[in-house]
Every structure is written in C-alpha cells, then in structure tokens.
Amino acid sequence: QPWRSPGESQALFALPAPRWPVECEVIQETIEHIEWVPPEPEPFCPPMGSEQAPDTLGEEQGTIVYHSSPELQGSCFTRARIGGALGPLSSPAAPLEGPQDTTLLFESRFESGNLQKAIKVGPYEYVLTLRPDLYTAKHTQWFYFRVQNTRREPLYRFTIANMAKPKSLYGKGLQPLLYSQQDARRHGIGWRRVGTDIRYYCGSEGEPPVFRLSWTVSFPHDSDTCFFSACYPYTYSDLQRYLRTLAADPVRSRYCTVQALCRSLAGNIVYLLTITGPDGTAGKRVVVASARVHPGESGGSWAMRGFLNFLLSTHADARLLRHLFVFKVVPMLNPDGVVVGNSRCSLAGRDPNRAYGMVLPGSFPGVWHLRAMVQRVLAEREVVLYCDFHGHSRKNNVFMYGCDASGDSVGTRLRQRVFPLMLSKNAPDKFSFASCKFQVQKSKERTGRVSMWHLGVSHSYTLEVAFSGSTLGGRSSHFSVEDLESLGRLLCDTLLDFCDPAPAKLQRCLAEADTLLRQQVGHKLGSGGSWSHVSPSEFESSTSGSDSSLSDG
C-alpha cells in the first residue's frame, strides 16, 4: 500500500532495516557520512602511465591483518535476515600489539562494504583484495572500506590486487575518495579526492587476467577513522532515510506516493515512487526512470536524488512537469546488491541488466516487475521517455546510449538523437553528445534500455555518468555530489525542451543531428554525406559499448 501523507500514523514510515544473506557478518555500528561540496573543483591527478608500480612483497612474505570472507552455503543464495549472520561476530582484523603498533585496522562489514583481505607488506604498505560479487567469482570494481589507527606523517601505499577490468579511468587522472571522521566532526569536511602516484596496471597474465590499482596517500590526522571509496557511497539505508524525510514533508508528500514495486530476493523492498500534480492523471503521458540496477554505480543514485529533488520542488518548471506528466520512478532496482557491496550482480549471481524479458520473476524481481509495470502503463497511455541511470568506469563525462534501428525512417532515427543533443546544450560542461551511441547490439537485447524500446517506449535511454568527472567546458576535474545532483535537474529541463509544443527547438535539433550524422558518415565511410542507408554499427566503433561490454552478462 502507498504511504501517502504525514497525517497518517508514523508507523507507516518505520522503514525496515536491510536484510542480508545469512552468511554475511554485519557490524552493529551505523555508518553515515556528512555531505560536503569542495569549495573548488577537484582536478584530475596527472596520470602516471601504465607502467607497474614499485614491486611489493607477495602474500607469502606479508602478514594478513584483515580477512573477512562469507562462508557461502553452496553456490547460490538461500535465505536472508535483518542483521545477517546469527551469533557473535568474528574478529577478522589482527589485534594491535600495543600503542606503538602502527598497523592499520581494517573493516568493511557494513552496508556496501566489500573488502575481503588486507596484507601488510611493509611498515606503511598494504595489498588489498576485494570480495567478488556474492555467489560469483568475479566483478571486482567497486570498493568501500574503513581504516583506523592512522598516522599523520607517513606516506602509505595501498594496492588493490584484483581489479577486473583491463581499462580504467584511474589511468587517466581519477583519484579514490577519502573520508576523515575527524575532519567531518571538526571542520565539516566530507568526502574528498586523494592519492598520488596512482597506477592501474596488469597484475597477472592468467585467465582471466587481473589488474592492480595502486596509490599513495597521507592521512590528515593521527588516530583517525577514515574510509576509502571508489565513488560517493549511497546505500539502501541512505535511500530509506531520504524516503522517510520525503514522507514527513507536508508539501512534497502531496505530489508523491511511495509503494513497494516488489521485494528483492533477500526480502528488501524495491520502492516505486509515483509523482504528479494534484490535478490527477487523466490525459497525462508517463515518464519512467530507474537507477542502481548495477550496485557499484553509486553516482547514478546521486543523479537520481537530484532528479527527485527538482521534481518535488516548488520551482515553476517542476510544477509544470507535474502538471504535464506522471513520473514512475524506481530509485534502487537492485537493493540486495547495494546492501552487500556488489559491483554488478544481484544475489542471483547474475547481472540483472541482462535479465529483462526473461520469465524469471523469482530470480530477478526488480527488473521483472519494472518491465511488467511499464507494460501495464503502455496499455493505457504513452510512455514518452524511459531513462536508466548508470555509472561508467572507462569514459569521462556524461553521455547516453539510445536505440537506433536502421530499418526505421530517417525522421525516427534523427528523433532518437534529439533528447541527448538537447541535454548536451543544457549541460555543456558535463554532457558529451559526441560520446553518445545508438547502436542496438545483440548482447544488449535484455538490458532495460532495449527492452523498454521493444515494448514500445520510443525514446529509451541509458544515462551514463563517469566515475571520474568532466573534460568539457574548460574543466578537467572530478564530479562533486553537487555536479551529480545537478544532472537530475538538467534532465528535467531537457524534458520540457523535448516536449515543448512550439516546434522551433525540436526542428533546430533535428537539423543539427542530421548535419552531424552527415559529417560523421562522410568522414568514416566517404559516402558523400548520405546516411539514411547506413546502420549504426557501421559508424559506431566496436569499442563504444556500455560499461558492461566486458561483462559476461
């Protein structure tokens, strides 16, 4: 049942605690971070190239100082409970030998944490192993862990020894994120980019090969509690706190109902928000948006939060959007993966963004129920747009993937490009139209974008937000939380432009898209500029796929 207004019992807003697989140990501490925007954009770190970092001792020479690996009952998920494993917690961190012991104390048995092992190979040097996605042996990209017992003077080196992807933005200036509890408490400073001598390189030539991410860092304080992360964390509990605040707001809750779309494999609620004006839904078209089908792409959640904040604001454009449309929003499609700290998979051990259209509601409930909901909506009214929020680890900036079928008319193929082109004009310092791709590859047939397009959503997109930042508009800097949230507002602005009843903006963008395609085809194929007979696969390079191109699906 929907939770409608703050006038109802507060019991309705007592959102349940996350449910974990029973194999997972979970510490009792509540992990929360303050929000902070750096006063100046954080520039990219000068890349060090692909040469290997200094030699480090192997596991056999080092000392294991942290080891936490769930003892999985068989090869698949069986059951879950609030708080995870029963019984007293183990002690995965090696105890300190006294006050002079400078060994770091590691921990990641909290929401979205995924450190499996830490080996001390020098006085201030550690080799780390990430836990693969649960019930798989791969998909190591996201990381999030805590360290304590820091010293301010030394230069530490951390090396993550089992990154999965052969290419990464860490080789192009991306820095890890650091959060200091002392800085947060004393100075109001939150997550910030850190790290020098950052290298990303092949660590072994086995099958499959593994890659290493290495960086050096100095901690800001002695005896501090710090966190490292690949991107700004946004947990399932963060979403629940946001929804609780929303439900308690007497203004915003008038425009928004919150319901359970379904429950995940672990029993966590997959939330569905319906947003529209108080004038009802009659005659309104629908916009569908979703995020976090891939749990390690947390930037998508921050962009989604900006989207929701703007839609529920008192801004005149937000009121107009609520008057024109009904918004169906699923802000976290894969809550189980987010809870346990997976990079890509759900507890089914598979990528749920390769499961749309499969008759497996019990294995992939989030995507199955989202697709079924869109089918029901399409039977009654037009869905003008679907947008699935993602993150990208190999390309800078923000861009989109759309759906261009070479058999469609020229007008239809051009119109596919209009929304991303308009967004590039509204966000010239963040969004790259040149990076957008529209080819529908066979391997992507069961993604959200392509599945919704096949259902009849003519404008269906994946929004890709770089883990790093922007190289556009004179920038060469990381995205802040403020940057990510602004994307949601800019998406709303673009929706109004796209649906403007006055045709001038649309006609200009159609003409510009046609010119760009003529230039692209003439340059690549030498066909004199005619492109109507050219399929997207002919003028989009084979390496231009989404960040999931390297996934086995």
mmCIF file of C-alpha atoms in Angstrom, residues 71-206:
data_model
loop_
_atom_site.group_PDB
_atom_site.id
_atom_site.type_symbol
_atom_site.label_atom_id
_atom_site.label_comp_id
_atom_site.label_asym_id
_atom_site.label_seq_id
_atom_site.Cartn_x
_atom_site.Cartn_y
_atom_site.Cartn_z
ATOM 1 C CA GLU A 71 31.228 -18.872 4.162
ATOM 2 C CA LEU A 72 28.684 -19.283 1.390
ATOM 3 C CA GLN A 73 26.265 -22.157 1.800
ATOM 4 C CA GLY A 74 26.675 -23.755 -1.620
ATOM 5 C CA SER A 75 26.876 -21.738 -4.792
ATOM 6 C CA CYS A 76 23.627 -19.763 -4.612
ATOM 7 C CA PHE A 77 21.581 -17.551 -2.303
ATOM 8 C CA THR A 78 19.270 -19.373 0.101
ATOM 9 C CA ARG A 79 17.908 -17.045 2.766
ATOM 10 C CA ALA A 80 18.330 -13.683 4.458
ATOM 11 C CA ARG A 81 17.595 -11.935 7.718
ATOM 12 C CA ILE A 82 17.922 -8.471 9.234
ATOM 13 C CA GLY A 83 21.467 -8.146 10.555
ATOM 14 C CA GLY A 84 22.904 -11.026 8.539
ATOM 15 C CA ALA A 85 24.659 -13.920 10.260
ATOM 16 C CA LEU A 86 23.478 -15.171 13.639
ATOM 17 C CA GLY A 87 25.770 -15.443 16.617
ATOM 18 C CA PRO A 88 28.755 -13.398 17.811
ATOM 19 C CA LEU A 89 30.908 -11.647 15.230
ATOM 20 C CA SER A 90 34.324 -12.995 14.360
ATOM 21 C CA SER A 91 37.442 -10.827 14.598
ATOM 22 C CA PRO A 92 38.806 -10.514 11.052
ATOM 23 C CA ALA A 93 41.360 -7.829 11.971
ATOM 24 C CA ALA A 94 44.625 -8.793 13.661
ATOM 25 C CA PRO A 95 44.851 -7.237 17.169
ATOM 26 C CA LEU A 96 47.365 -4.484 17.846
ATOM 27 C CA GLU A 97 50.404 -5.454 19.905
ATOM 28 C CA GLY A 98 50.483 -2.185 21.826
ATOM 29 C CA PRO A 99 50.236 1.623 21.479
ATOM 30 C CA GLN A 100 53.366 1.713 19.293
ATOM 31 C CA ASP A 101 51.892 -0.720 16.761
ATOM 32 C CA THR A 102 51.174 1.324 13.621
ATOM 33 C CA THR A 103 49.234 -1.416 11.805
ATOM 34 C CA LEU A 104 46.014 -0.147 10.292
ATOM 35 C CA LEU A 105 42.754 -1.711 11.466
ATOM 36 C CA PHE A 106 40.539 -2.546 8.506
ATOM 37 C CA GLU A 107 36.760 -3.102 8.423
ATOM 38 C CA SER A 108 34.103 -3.394 5.719
ATOM 39 C CA ARG A 109 31.290 -5.471 7.239
ATOM 40 C CA PHE A 110 28.798 -2.675 6.778
ATOM 41 C CA GLU A 111 26.399 -1.664 4.025
ATOM 42 C CA SER A 112 28.095 -1.547 0.603
ATOM 43 C CA GLY A 113 31.474 -2.551 2.065
ATOM 44 C CA ASN A 114 33.403 -5.228 0.178
ATOM 45 C CA LEU A 115 36.998 -5.573 1.391
ATOM 46 C CA GLN A 116 37.927 -9.249 1.705
ATOM 47 C CA LYS A 117 41.577 -9.230 2.747
ATOM 48 C CA ALA A 118 44.396 -6.840 3.693
ATOM 49 C CA ILE A 119 48.044 -7.929 3.780
ATOM 50 C CA LYS A 120 50.706 -5.752 5.359
ATOM 51 C CA VAL A 121 53.795 -5.954 3.154
ATOM 52 C CA GLY A 122 55.739 -3.019 4.584
ATOM 53 C CA PRO A 123 55.593 -0.621 7.545
ATOM 54 C CA TYR A 124 53.017 1.504 5.724
ATOM 55 C CA GLU A 125 52.180 -0.588 2.686
ATOM 56 C CA TYR A 126 49.163 -2.860 2.169
ATOM 57 C CA VAL A 127 47.965 -5.167 -0.584
ATOM 58 C CA LEU A 128 44.174 -5.450 -0.621
ATOM 59 C CA THR A 129 41.796 -7.991 -2.113
ATOM 60 C CA LEU A 130 38.191 -7.093 -2.880
ATOM 61 C CA ARG A 131 35.412 -9.597 -2.306
ATOM 62 C CA PRO A 132 33.861 -10.623 -5.649
ATOM 63 C CA ASP A 133 30.134 -10.155 -6.080
ATOM 64 C CA LEU A 134 28.401 -12.676 -3.844
ATOM 65 C CA TYR A 135 27.806 -16.107 -5.420
ATOM 66 C CA THR A 136 30.226 -15.264 -8.252
ATOM 67 C CA ALA A 137 33.995 -15.346 -8.654
ATOM 68 C CA LYS A 138 34.300 -12.012 -10.464
ATOM 69 C CA HIS A 139 33.069 -8.435 -10.879
ATOM 70 C CA THR A 140 35.562 -6.542 -8.715
ATOM 71 C CA GLN A 141 35.435 -2.820 -9.400
ATOM 72 C CA TRP A 142 33.596 -1.022 -6.599
ATOM 73 C CA PHE A 143 35.402 -0.667 -3.266
ATOM 74 C CA TYR A 144 34.433 0.789 0.114
ATOM 75 C CA PHE A 145 36.214 0.097 3.406
ATOM 76 C CA ARG A 146 37.281 1.657 6.697
ATOM 77 C CA VAL A 147 40.720 2.085 8.299
ATOM 78 C CA GLN A 148 41.590 3.072 11.875
ATOM 79 C CA ASN A 149 44.799 3.662 13.863
ATOM 80 C CA THR A 150 46.129 6.111 11.256
ATOM 81 C CA ARG A 151 49.346 8.135 11.496
ATOM 82 C CA ARG A 152 49.614 11.607 10.000
ATOM 83 C CA GLU A 153 53.278 11.694 8.993
ATOM 84 C CA PRO A 154 53.941 8.572 6.882
ATOM 85 C CA LEU A 155 53.128 8.103 3.222
ATOM 86 C CA TYR A 156 51.017 4.959 2.890
ATOM 87 C CA ARG A 157 50.655 2.834 -0.215
ATOM 88 C CA PHE A 158 47.549 0.772 -0.956
ATOM 89 C CA THR A 159 47.349 -1.688 -3.845
ATOM 90 C CA ILE A 160 44.086 -3.398 -4.761
ATOM 91 C CA ALA A 161 45.330 -6.601 -6.354
ATOM 92 C CA ASN A 162 42.230 -7.993 -8.077
ATOM 93 C CA MET A 163 40.518 -5.342 -10.176
ATOM 94 C CA ALA A 164 38.626 -6.980 -13.056
ATOM 95 C CA LYS A 165 38.643 -4.517 -15.954
ATOM 96 C CA PRO A 166 41.595 -4.056 -18.303
ATOM 97 C CA LYS A 167 40.938 -0.324 -18.696
ATOM 98 C CA SER A 168 40.041 2.234 -16.087
ATOM 99 C CA LEU A 169 39.794 5.969 -15.565
ATOM 100 C CA TYR A 170 42.378 5.580 -12.784
ATOM 101 C CA GLY A 171 44.910 5.622 -15.585
ATOM 102 C CA LYS A 172 43.521 8.973 -16.785
ATOM 103 C CA GLY A 173 43.510 11.056 -13.620
ATOM 104 C CA LEU A 174 40.726 9.593 -11.471
ATOM 105 C CA GLN A 175 41.520 9.567 -7.741
ATOM 106 C CA PRO A 176 39.978 7.492 -4.935
ATOM 107 C CA LEU A 177 37.779 9.167 -2.325
ATOM 108 C CA LEU A 178 38.769 9.604 1.341
ATOM 109 C CA TYR A 179 36.529 10.479 4.289
ATOM 110 C CA SER A 180 38.026 11.524 7.632
ATOM 111 C CA GLN A 181 35.759 11.392 10.679
ATOM 112 C CA GLN A 182 37.905 13.945 12.491
ATOM 113 C CA ASP A 183 37.683 16.375 9.565
ATOM 114 C CA ALA A 184 33.936 15.801 9.315
ATOM 115 C CA ARG A 185 33.391 16.409 13.030
ATOM 116 C CA ARG A 186 35.769 19.365 13.467
ATOM 117 C CA HIS A 187 35.656 21.124 10.105
ATOM 118 C CA GLY A 188 32.536 19.900 8.290
ATOM 119 C CA ILE A 189 34.669 18.369 5.506
ATOM 120 C CA GLY A 190 33.280 15.225 3.852
ATOM 121 C CA TRP A 191 34.445 13.002 1.002
ATOM 122 C CA ARG A 192 37.381 14.358 -0.964
ATOM 123 C CA ARG A 193 39.701 13.119 -3.724
ATOM 124 C CA VAL A 194 43.124 11.957 -2.597
ATOM 125 C CA GLY A 195 46.074 9.966 -3.821
ATOM 126 C CA THR A 196 49.373 10.417 -5.611
ATOM 127 C CA ASP A 197 51.383 8.065 -7.790
ATOM 128 C CA ILE A 198 48.140 6.434 -8.949
ATOM 129 C CA ARG A 199 48.731 3.495 -11.274
ATOM 130 C CA TYR A 200 46.458 0.961 -12.941
ATOM 131 C CA TYR A 201 48.240 -1.976 -14.498
ATOM 132 C CA CYS A 202 48.064 -5.671 -15.295
ATOM 133 C CA GLY A 203 48.920 -7.721 -12.223
ATOM 134 C CA SER A 204 48.909 -11.191 -13.766
ATOM 135 C CA GLU A 205 48.678 -12.759 -17.187
ATOM 136 C CA GLY A 206 46.463 -15.627 -16.033
#
